[in-house]
mmCIF file of C-alpha atoms in Angstrom:
data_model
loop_
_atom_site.group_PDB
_atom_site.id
_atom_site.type_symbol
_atom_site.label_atom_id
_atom_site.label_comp_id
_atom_site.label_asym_id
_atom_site.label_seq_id
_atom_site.Cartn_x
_atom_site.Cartn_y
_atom_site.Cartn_z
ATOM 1 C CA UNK A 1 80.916 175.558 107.869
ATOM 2 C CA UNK A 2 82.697 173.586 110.523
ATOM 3 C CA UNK A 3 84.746 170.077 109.834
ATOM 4 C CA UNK A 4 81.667 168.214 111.654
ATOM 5 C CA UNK A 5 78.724 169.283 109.830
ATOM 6 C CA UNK A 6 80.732 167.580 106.384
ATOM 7 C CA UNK A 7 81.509 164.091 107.793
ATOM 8 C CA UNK A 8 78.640 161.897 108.092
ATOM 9 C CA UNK A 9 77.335 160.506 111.054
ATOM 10 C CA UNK A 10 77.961 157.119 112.104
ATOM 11 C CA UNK A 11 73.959 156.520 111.356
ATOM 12 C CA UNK A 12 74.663 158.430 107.854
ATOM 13 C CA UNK A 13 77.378 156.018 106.677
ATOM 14 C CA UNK A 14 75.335 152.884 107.972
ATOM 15 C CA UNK A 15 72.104 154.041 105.874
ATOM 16 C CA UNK A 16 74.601 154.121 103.241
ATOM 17 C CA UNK A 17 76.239 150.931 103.681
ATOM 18 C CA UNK A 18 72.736 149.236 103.570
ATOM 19 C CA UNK A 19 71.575 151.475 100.618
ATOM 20 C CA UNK A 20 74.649 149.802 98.837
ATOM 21 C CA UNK A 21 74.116 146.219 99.840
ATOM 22 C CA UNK A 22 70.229 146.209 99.155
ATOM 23 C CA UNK A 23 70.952 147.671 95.586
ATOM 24 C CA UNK A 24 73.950 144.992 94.989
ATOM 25 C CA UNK A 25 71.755 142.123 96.236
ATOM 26 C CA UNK A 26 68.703 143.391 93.643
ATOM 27 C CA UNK A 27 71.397 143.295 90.673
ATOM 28 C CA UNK A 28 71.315 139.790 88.454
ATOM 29 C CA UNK A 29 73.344 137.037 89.858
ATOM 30 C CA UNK A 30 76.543 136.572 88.346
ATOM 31 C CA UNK A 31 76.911 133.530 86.587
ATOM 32 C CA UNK A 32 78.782 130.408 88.415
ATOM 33 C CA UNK A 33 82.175 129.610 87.239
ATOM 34 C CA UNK A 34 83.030 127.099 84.894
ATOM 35 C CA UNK A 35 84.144 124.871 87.626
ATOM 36 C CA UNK A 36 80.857 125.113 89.689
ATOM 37 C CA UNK A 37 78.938 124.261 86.667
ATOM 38 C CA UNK A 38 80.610 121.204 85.892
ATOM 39 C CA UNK A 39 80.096 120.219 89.285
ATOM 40 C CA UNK A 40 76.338 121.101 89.149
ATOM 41 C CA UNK A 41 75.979 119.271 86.364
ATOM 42 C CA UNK A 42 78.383 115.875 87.135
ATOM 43 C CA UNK A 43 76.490 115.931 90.912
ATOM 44 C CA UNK A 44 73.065 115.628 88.711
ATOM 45 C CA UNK A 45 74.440 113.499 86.436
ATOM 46 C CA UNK A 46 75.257 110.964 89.347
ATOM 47 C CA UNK A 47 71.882 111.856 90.918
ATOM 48 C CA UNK A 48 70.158 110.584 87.849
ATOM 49 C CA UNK A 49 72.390 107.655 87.436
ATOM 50 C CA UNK A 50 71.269 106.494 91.322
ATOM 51 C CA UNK A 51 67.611 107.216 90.369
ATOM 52 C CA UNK A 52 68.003 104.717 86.859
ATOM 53 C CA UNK A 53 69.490 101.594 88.968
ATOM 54 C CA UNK A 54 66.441 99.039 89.639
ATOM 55 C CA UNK A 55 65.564 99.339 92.547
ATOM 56 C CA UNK A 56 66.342 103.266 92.664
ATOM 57 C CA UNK A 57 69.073 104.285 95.344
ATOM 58 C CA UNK A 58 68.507 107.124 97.222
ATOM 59 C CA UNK A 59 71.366 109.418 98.083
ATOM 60 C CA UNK A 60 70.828 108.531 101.822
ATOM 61 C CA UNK A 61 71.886 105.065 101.110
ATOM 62 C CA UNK A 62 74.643 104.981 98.054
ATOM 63 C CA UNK A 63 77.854 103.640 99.082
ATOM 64 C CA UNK A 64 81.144 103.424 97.484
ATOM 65 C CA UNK A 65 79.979 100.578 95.168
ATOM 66 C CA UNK A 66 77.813 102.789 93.610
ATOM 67 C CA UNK A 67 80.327 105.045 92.741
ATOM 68 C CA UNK A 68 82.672 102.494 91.326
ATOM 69 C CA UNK A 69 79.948 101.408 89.148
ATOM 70 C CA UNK A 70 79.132 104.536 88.323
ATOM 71 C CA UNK A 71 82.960 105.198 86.881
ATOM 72 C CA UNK A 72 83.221 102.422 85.452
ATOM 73 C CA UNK A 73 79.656 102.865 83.520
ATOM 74 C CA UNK A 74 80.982 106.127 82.115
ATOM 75 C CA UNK A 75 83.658 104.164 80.250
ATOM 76 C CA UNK A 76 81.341 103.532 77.314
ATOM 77 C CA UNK A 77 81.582 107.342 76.188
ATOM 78 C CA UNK A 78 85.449 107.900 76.991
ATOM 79 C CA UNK A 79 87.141 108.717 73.703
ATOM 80 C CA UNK A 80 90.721 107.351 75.300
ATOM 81 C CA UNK A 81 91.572 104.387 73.142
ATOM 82 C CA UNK A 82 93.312 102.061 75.400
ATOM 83 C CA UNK A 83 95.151 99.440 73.968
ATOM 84 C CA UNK A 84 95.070 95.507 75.439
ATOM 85 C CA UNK A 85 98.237 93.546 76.272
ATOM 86 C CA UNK A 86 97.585 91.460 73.445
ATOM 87 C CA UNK A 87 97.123 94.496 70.581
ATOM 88 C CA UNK A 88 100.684 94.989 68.578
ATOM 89 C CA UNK A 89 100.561 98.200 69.290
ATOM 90 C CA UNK A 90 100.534 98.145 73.210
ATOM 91 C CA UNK A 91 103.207 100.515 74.884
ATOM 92 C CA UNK A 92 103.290 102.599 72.030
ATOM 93 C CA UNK A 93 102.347 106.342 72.139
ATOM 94 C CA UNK A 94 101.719 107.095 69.176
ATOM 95 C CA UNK A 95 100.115 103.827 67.200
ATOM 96 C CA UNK A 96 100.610 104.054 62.952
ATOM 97 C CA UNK A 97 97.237 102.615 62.222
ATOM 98 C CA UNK A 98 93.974 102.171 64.039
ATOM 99 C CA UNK A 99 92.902 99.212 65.900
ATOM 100 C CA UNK A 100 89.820 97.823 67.640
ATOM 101 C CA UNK A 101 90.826 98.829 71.420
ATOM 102 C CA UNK A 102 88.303 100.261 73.621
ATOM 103 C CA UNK A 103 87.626 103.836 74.386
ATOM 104 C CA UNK A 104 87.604 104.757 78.107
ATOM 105 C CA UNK A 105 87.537 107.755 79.845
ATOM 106 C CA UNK A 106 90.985 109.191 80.610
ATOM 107 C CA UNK A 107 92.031 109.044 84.449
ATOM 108 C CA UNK A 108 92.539 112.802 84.586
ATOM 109 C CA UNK A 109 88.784 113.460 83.533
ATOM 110 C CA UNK A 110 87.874 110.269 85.843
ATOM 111 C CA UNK A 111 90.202 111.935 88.446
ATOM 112 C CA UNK A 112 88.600 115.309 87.889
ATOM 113 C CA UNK A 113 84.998 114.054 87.985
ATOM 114 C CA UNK A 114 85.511 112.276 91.677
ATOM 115 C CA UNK A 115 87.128 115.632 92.755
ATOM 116 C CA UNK A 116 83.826 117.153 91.950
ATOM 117 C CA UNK A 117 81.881 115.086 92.922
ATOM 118 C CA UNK A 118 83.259 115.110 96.621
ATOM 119 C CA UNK A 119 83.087 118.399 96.868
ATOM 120 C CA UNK A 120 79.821 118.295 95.647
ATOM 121 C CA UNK A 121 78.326 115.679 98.028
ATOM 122 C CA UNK A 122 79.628 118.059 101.119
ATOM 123 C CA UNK A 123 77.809 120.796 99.421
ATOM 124 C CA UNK A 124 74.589 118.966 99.775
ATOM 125 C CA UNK A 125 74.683 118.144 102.855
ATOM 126 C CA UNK A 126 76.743 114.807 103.065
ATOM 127 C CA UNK A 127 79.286 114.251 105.965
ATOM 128 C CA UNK A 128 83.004 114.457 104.787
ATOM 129 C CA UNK A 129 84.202 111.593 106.986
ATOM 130 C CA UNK A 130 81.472 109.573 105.189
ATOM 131 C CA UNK A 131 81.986 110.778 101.840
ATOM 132 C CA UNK A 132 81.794 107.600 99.681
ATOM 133 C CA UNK A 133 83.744 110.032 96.684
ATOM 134 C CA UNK A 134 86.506 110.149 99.260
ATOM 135 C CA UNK A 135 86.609 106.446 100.273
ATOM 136 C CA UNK A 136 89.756 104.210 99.964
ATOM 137 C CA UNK A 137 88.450 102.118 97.301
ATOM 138 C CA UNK A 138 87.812 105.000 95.148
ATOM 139 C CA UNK A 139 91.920 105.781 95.358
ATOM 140 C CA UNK A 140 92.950 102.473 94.798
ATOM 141 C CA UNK A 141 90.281 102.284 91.120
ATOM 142 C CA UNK A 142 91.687 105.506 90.232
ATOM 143 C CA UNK A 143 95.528 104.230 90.581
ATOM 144 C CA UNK A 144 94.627 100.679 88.699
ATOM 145 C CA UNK A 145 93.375 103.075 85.988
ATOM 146 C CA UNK A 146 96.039 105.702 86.126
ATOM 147 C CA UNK A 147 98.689 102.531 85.433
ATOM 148 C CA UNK A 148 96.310 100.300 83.267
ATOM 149 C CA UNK A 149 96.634 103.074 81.227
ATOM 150 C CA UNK A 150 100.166 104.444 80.753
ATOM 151 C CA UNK A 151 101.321 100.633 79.958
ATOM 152 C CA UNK A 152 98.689 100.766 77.262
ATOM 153 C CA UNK A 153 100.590 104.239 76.323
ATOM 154 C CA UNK A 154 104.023 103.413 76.883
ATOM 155 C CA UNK A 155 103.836 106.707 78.809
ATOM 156 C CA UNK A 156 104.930 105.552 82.442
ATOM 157 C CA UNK A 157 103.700 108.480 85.006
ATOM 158 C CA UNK A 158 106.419 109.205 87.287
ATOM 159 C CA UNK A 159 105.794 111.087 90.586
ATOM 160 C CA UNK A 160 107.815 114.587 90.284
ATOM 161 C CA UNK A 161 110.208 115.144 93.077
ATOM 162 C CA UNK A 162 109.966 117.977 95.399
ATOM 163 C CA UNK A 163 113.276 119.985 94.988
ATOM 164 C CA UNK A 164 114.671 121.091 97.823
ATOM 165 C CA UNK A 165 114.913 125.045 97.958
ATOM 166 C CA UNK A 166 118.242 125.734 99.492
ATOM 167 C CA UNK A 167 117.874 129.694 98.485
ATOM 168 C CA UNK A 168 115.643 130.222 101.577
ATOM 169 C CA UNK A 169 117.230 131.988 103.889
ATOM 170 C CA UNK A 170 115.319 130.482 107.167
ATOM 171 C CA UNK A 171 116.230 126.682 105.811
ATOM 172 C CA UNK A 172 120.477 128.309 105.590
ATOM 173 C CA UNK A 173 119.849 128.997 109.101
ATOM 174 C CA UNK A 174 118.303 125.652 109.936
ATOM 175 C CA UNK A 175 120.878 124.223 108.259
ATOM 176 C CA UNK A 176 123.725 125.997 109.389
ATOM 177 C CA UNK A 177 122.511 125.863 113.337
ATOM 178 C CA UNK A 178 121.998 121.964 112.937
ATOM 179 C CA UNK A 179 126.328 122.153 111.965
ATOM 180 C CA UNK A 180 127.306 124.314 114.501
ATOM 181 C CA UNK A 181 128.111 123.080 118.113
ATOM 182 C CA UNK A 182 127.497 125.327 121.053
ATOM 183 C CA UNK A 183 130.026 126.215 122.232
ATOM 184 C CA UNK A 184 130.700 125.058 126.375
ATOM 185 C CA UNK A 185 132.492 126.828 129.062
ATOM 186 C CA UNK A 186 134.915 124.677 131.464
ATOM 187 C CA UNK A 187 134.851 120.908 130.243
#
């Protein structure tokens, strides 16, 4: 037997490519991550929400206002107890006895939910410069309840500061050429 006759042919290996994808695309779907099915089922969530407001919106014509309302509708079934400025036991982390504060949804889940969401919205079709999830408004909501919040808590969120790596080798050399003069002939 020669070395030809055992490799296969170029036509032999794409048959056999195809063979392999036609049998992998008749096997049952895997199942969506944990992540995708959240969003599935926050983007229907919203999608019902739109479709209970009198008159119905349609998602051609939801704005930004819609999703404020929408966050701020969800509130009712946060379990986040969030004290006022007035309750004695504002600012403190961890309160000794109960009290009749609100429950609101956390800003990391509210956070969490507009990331979704966005992502969602582009998935179906919507334009990301006109995302309404991404909108400026949305930001500013999401701050006002991120600080609202951590005074209620006595937990103040503090933005982490980038350390500056100064074991990389390519930043030594930045570094060090940014010191060093060149050095000039006959002045």
């Amino acid at each position: 037997m020669s070395m030809t006759s055992q490799r296969p042919t170029t036509t032999e290996s794409l048959t056999a490519i195809e063979q392999s994808r036609s049998s992998s695309s008749t096997a049952p779907p895997s199942h969506p991550s944990r992540y995708e099915s959240q969003k599935r089922r926050d983007w229907n969530t919203f999608c019902q929400y739109l479709k209970n407001q009198r008159p119905p919106v349609s998602l051609s014509h939801f704005s930004f206002n819609h999703v404020l309302e929408f966050l701020r509708y969800l509130d009712q079934f946060g379990k986040t107890k969030v004290h006022h400025p007035v309750c004695v036991f504002f600012g403190q982390p961890d309160p000794p006895a109960p009290c009749t504060c609100p429950l609101r949804q956390a800003w990391g889940s509210l956070d969490a939910l507009i990331g979704r969401l966005r992502a969602a919205y582009e998935e179906n079709g919507g334009s990301p410069d006109l995302n309404p999830f991404g909108n400026g408004a949305i930001r500013v909501y999401l701050r006002e309840v991120k600080e609202c919040q951590a005074k209620a808590r006595g937990i103040p969120y503090k933005k982490k500061k980038k350390k500056k790596n100064n074991n990389n080798p390519i930043t030594k050399f930045k570094d060090h050429a940014e010191a060093v003069q060149p050095f000039k002939l006959g002045t």
